[in-house]
Coordinates of C-alpha atoms in Angstrom, one line a residue:
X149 CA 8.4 59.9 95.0
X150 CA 10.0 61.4 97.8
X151 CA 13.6 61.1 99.6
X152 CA 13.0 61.2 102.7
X153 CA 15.6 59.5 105.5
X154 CA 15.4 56.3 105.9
X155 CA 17.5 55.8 108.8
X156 CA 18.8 53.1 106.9
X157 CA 22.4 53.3 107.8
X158 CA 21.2 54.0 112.0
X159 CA 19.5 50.4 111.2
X160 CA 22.5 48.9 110.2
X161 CA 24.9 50.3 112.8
X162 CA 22.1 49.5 115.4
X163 CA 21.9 45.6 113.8
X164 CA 25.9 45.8 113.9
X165 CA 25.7 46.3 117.5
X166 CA 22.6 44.2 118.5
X167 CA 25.0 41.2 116.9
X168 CA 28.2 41.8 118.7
X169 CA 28.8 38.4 120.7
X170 CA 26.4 36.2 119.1
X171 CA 28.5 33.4 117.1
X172 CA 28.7 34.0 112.6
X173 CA 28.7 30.4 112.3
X174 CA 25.1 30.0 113.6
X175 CA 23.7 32.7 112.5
X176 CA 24.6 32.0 108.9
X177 CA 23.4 28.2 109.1
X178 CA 20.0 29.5 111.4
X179 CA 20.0 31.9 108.1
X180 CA 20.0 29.2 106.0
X181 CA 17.2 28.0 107.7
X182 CA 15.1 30.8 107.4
X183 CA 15.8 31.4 103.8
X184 CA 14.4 28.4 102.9
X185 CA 10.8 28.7 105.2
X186 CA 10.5 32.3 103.4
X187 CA 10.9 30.7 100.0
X188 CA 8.4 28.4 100.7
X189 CA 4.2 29.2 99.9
X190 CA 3.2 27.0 102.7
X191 CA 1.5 28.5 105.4
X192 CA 3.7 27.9 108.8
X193 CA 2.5 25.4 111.5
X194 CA 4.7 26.9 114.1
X195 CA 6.2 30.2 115.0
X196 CA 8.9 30.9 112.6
X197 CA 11.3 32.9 115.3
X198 CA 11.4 29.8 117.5
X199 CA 14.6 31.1 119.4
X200 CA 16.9 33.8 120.2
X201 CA 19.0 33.1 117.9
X202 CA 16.4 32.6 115.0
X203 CA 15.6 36.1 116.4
X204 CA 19.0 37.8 115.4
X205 CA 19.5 35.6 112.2
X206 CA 16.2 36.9 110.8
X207 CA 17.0 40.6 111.9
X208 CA 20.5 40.9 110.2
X209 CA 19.8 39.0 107.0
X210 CA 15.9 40.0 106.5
X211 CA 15.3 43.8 108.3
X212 CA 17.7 46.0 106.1
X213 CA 15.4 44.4 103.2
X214 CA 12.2 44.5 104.8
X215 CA 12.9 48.3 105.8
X216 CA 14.0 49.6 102.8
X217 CA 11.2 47.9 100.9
X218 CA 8.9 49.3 103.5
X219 CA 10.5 52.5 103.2
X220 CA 9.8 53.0 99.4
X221 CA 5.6 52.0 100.4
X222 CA 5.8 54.3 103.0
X223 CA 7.2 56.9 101.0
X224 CA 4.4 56.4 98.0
X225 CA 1.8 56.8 100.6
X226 CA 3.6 60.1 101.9
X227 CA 3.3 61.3 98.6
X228 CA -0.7 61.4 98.5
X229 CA -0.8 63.6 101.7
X230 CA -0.7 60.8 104.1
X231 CA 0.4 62.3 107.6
X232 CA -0.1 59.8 110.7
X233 CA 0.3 60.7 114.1
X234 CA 0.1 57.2 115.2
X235 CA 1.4 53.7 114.1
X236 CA 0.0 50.3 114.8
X237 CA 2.0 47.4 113.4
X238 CA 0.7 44.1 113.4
X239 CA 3.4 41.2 113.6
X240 CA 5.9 43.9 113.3
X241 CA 8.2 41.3 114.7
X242 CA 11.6 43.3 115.2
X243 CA 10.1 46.5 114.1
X244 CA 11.2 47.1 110.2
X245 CA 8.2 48.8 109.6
X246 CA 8.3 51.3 112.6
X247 CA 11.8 52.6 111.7
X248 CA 10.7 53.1 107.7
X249 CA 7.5 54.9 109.1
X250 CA 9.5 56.9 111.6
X251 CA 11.7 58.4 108.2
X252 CA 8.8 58.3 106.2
X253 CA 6.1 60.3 108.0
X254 CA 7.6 63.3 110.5
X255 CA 4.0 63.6 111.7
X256 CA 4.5 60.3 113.9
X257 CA 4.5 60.5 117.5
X258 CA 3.2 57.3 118.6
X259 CA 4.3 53.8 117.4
X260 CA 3.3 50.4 118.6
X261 CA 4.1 47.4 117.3
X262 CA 2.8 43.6 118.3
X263 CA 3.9 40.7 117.7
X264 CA 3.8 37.4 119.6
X265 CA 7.2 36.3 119.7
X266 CA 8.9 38.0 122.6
X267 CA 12.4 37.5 121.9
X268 CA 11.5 39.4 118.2
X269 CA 9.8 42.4 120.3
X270 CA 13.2 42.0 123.2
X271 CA 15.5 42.6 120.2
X272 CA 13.1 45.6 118.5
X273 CA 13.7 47.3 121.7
X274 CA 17.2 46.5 121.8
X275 CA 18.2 48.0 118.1
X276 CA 16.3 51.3 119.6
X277 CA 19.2 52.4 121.9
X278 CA 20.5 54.9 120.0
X279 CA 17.1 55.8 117.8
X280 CA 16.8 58.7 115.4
X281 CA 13.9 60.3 116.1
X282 CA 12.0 60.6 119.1
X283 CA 9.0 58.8 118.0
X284 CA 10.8 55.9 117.2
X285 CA 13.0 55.9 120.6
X286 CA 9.4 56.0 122.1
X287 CA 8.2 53.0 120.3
X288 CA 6.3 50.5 122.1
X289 CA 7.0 46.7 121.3
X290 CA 3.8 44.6 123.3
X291 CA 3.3 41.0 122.5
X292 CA -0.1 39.8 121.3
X293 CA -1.6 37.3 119.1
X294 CA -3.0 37.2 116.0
X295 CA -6.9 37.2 117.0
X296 CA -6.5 38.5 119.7
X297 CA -4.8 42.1 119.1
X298 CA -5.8 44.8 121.6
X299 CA -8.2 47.1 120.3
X300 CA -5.6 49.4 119.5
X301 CA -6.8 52.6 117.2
X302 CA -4.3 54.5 115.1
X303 CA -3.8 56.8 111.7
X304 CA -2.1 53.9 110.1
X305 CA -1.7 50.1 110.3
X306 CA 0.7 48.4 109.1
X307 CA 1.0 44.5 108.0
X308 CA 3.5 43.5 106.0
X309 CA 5.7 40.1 105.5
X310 CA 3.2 38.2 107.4
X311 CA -0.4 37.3 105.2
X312 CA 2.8 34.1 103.4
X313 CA 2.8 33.0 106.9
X314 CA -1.1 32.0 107.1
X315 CA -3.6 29.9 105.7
X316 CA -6.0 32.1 104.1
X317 CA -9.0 32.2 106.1
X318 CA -5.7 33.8 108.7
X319 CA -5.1 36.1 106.2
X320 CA -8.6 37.6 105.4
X321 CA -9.3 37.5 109.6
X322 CA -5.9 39.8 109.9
X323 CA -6.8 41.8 106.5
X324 CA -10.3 42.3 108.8
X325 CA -8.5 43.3 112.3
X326 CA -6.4 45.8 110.2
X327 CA -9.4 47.7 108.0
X328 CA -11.4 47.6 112.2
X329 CA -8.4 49.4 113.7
X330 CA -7.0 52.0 110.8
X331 CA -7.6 54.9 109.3
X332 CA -5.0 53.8 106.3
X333 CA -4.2 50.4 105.9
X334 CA -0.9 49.8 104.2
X335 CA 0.3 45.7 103.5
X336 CA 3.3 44.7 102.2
X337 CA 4.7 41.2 100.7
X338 CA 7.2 40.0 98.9
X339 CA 7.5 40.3 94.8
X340 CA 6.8 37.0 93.8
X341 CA 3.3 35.6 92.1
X342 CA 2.4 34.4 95.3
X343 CA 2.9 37.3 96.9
X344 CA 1.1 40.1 94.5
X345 CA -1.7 37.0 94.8
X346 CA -2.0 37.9 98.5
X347 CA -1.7 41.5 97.6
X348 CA -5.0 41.4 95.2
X349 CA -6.9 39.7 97.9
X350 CA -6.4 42.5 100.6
X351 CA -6.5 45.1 97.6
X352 CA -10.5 42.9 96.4
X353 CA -11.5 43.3 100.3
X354 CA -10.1 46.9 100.2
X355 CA -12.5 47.9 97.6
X356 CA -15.6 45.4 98.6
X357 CA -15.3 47.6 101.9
X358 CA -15.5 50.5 100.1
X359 CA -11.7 51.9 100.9
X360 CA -10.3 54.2 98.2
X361 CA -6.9 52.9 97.1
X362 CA -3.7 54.8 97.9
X363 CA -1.4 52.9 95.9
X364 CA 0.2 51.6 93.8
X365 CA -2.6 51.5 91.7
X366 CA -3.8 55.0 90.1
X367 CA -7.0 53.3 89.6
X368 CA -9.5 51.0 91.2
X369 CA -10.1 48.5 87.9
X370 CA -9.1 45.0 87.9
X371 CA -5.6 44.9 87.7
X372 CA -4.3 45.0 84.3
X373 CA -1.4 42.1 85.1
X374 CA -4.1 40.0 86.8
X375 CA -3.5 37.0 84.1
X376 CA -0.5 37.9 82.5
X377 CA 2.3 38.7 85.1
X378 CA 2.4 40.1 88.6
X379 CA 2.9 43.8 89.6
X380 CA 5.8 44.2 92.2
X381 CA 8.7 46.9 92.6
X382 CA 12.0 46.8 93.9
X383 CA 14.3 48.6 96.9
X384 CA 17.7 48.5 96.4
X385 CA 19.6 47.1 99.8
X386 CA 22.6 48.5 100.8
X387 CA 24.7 45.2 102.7
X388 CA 27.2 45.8 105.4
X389 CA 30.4 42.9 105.7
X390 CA 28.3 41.1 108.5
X391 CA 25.3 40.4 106.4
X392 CA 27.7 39.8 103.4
X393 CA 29.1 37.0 105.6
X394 CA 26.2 35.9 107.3
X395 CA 24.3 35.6 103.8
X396 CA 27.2 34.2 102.2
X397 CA 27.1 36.7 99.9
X398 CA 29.7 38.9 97.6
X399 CA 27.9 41.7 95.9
X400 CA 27.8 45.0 98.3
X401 CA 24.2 45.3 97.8
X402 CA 20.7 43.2 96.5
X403 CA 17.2 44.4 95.4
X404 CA 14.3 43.7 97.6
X405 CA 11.1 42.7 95.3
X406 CA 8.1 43.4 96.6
X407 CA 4.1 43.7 96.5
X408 CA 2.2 46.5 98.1
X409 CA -1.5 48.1 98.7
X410 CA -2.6 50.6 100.5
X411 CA -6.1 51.8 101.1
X412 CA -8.1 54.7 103.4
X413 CA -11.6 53.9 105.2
X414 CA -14.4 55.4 104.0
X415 CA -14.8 59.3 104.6
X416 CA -11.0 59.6 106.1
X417 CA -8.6 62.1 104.7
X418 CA -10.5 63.3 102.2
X419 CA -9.4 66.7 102.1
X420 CA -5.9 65.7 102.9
X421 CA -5.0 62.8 100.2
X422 CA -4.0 63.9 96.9
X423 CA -5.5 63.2 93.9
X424 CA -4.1 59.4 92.2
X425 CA -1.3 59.6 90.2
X426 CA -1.0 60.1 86.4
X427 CA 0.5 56.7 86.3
X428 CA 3.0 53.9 88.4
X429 CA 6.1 52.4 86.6
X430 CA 6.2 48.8 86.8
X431 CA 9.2 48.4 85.0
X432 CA 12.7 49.4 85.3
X433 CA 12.7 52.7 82.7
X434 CA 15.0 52.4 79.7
X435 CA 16.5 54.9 78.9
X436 CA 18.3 55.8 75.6
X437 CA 19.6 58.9 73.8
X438 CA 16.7 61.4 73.4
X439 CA 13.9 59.3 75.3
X440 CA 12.8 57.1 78.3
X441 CA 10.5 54.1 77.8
X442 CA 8.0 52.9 80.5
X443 CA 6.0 50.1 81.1
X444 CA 3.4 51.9 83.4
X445 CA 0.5 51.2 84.6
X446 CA -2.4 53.9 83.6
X447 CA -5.6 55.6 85.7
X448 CA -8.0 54.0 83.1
X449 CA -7.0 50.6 84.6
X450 CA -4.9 49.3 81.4
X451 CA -0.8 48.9 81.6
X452 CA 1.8 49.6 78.4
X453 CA 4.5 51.9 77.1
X454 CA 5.2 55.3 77.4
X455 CA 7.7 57.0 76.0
X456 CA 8.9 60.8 77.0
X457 CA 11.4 62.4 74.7
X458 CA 13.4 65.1 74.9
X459 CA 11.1 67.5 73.2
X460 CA 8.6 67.1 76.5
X461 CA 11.8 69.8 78.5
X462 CA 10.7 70.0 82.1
X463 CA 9.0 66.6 82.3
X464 CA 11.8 65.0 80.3
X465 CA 14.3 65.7 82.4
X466 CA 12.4 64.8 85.6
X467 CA 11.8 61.1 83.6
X468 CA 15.1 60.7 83.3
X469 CA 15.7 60.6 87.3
X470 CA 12.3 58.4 87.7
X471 CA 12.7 54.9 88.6
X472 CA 11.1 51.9 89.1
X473 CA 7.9 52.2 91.1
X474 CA 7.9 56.2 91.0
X475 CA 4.8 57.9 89.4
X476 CA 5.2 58.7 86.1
X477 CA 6.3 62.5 85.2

């Protein structure tokens, strides 16, 4: 995979900034809050954000994660010759997704993201002041509602953190809008069964449709995990002192887990995507004297170890610097 910048750390400085003013104490119990809605599997009856200050509390304790997860997808879907010169987001919210597409893909010039809490899109717009790139200080934060998106075209769409949020006739209707306004379709959730669940449905309607799979499967059989465990990957999260405090936390970092799938139409990018990879590690590799062991899941649709040794030279040593979610060497 890649290394492209992240802007991770202009994310955090511009969070740091955006929360100057706004009082610890209620941010970390409006945290609290929010914690507990995003651990539940129920869909929501009412707009999450409800408030500015639900706003900010969800944008310092859930955006560094949701980027840098978004960042590694992104990234993967770089990697198979993906070059967008546009970006629709739907429920983008603050805009997570448009600053890991803006490091991921230097192609960008145009990114719009909807959402139909204003006070989320107010705040996107905000953390832009001092932006990056140029594509992202361009970015265009428009409120809409689910249903009734503008018929808005682009290279890629992006959905991600939002299918847990909806009942699942929602979920298949914004699966639908997507697929009717991409090119690439990349959707995100987060690493828990319930999640990767989601994440087989859009990857089943994917498929029925006709799309060819991006990632992270290197092959378009069932799933190998489908009844024994649940593919997901993990981003490691760097945490400033505010989001420490705000989280209640100690550690100076945490692992986002997440779900991804991402899938081209029919007849688009052919000659630019790159053939599937040899294989996705699903596993954090071990790695001993002489050898690395993966769990990885294969292009003939089954999932076990692999082992490279220290014999294999070249490909050895790139194994050893292979992580989690990479494609194996």
């Amino acid at each position: 995979m890649s290394r492209t910048p992240t802007y991770a750390a202009e994310l955090r400085a511009a969070l740091s900034r955006a929360m100057r003013g706004v009082d610890e104490r209620e941010l970390a119990r409006v945290t609290e809050v929010l914690v507990a809605r995003y651990r539940s599997v129920k869909p929501a009856s009412s707009p999450i954000l409800a408030s500015g200050v639900h706003v900010a509390a969800y944008a310092a304790y859930r955006m560094p994660a949701t980027h840098a997860a978004l960042s590694r997808v992104l990234e993967a879907v770089a990697d198979r010759g993906v070059a967008p010169r546009s970006l629709l987001d739907l429920g983008g919210g603050t805009g997570a997704a448009a600053w890991a597409a803006a490091g991921a893909f230097p192609s960008l010039e145009s990114l719009t993201v909807l959402d139909q809490v204003e006070a989320a899109l107010a705040l996107g717009r905000d953390l832009l002041a001092d932006a990056p790139s140029p594509a992202l200080a361009n970015a265009t934060f428009r409120r809409a509602v689910a249903g009734a998106w503008p018929d808005d075209q682009a290279d890629l769409v992006t959905v991600s953190y939002v299918l847990s949020e909806l009942d699942e006739h929602q979920q298949d209707a914004l699966v639908r809008d997507a697929m009717r306004r991409g090119r690439v379709v990349v959707v995100a959730e987060p690493g828990t069964p319930d999640g990767y669940g989601r994440v087989i449905r859009v990857r089943t309607a994917l498929l029925a449709a006709g799309w060819t799979l991006l990632g992270p499967c290197p092959h378009e059989a069932e799933c190998p995990l489908l009844h024994s465990d649940w593919c997901h990957f993990a981003a490691r999260v760097s945490r400033s002192a505010e989001h420490r405090r705000i989280k209640g936390a100690e550690l100076s970092y945490e692992d986002e887990k997440f779900s991804w799938v991402a899938g081209a139409a029919p007849g688009v990018l052919d000659s630019q995507v790159t053939q599937a990879t040899p294989g996705r590690i699903i596993r954090h590799p071990l790695k001993r004297k002489g050898l690395v062991e993966f769990q990885v899941c294969r292009t003939d649709g089954t999932a076990g170890r692999e082992v490279v040794s220290k014999k294999a030279g070249e490909r050895y040593r790139k194994a050893r610097d292979a992580e989690w979610g990479d494609t194996l060497p």
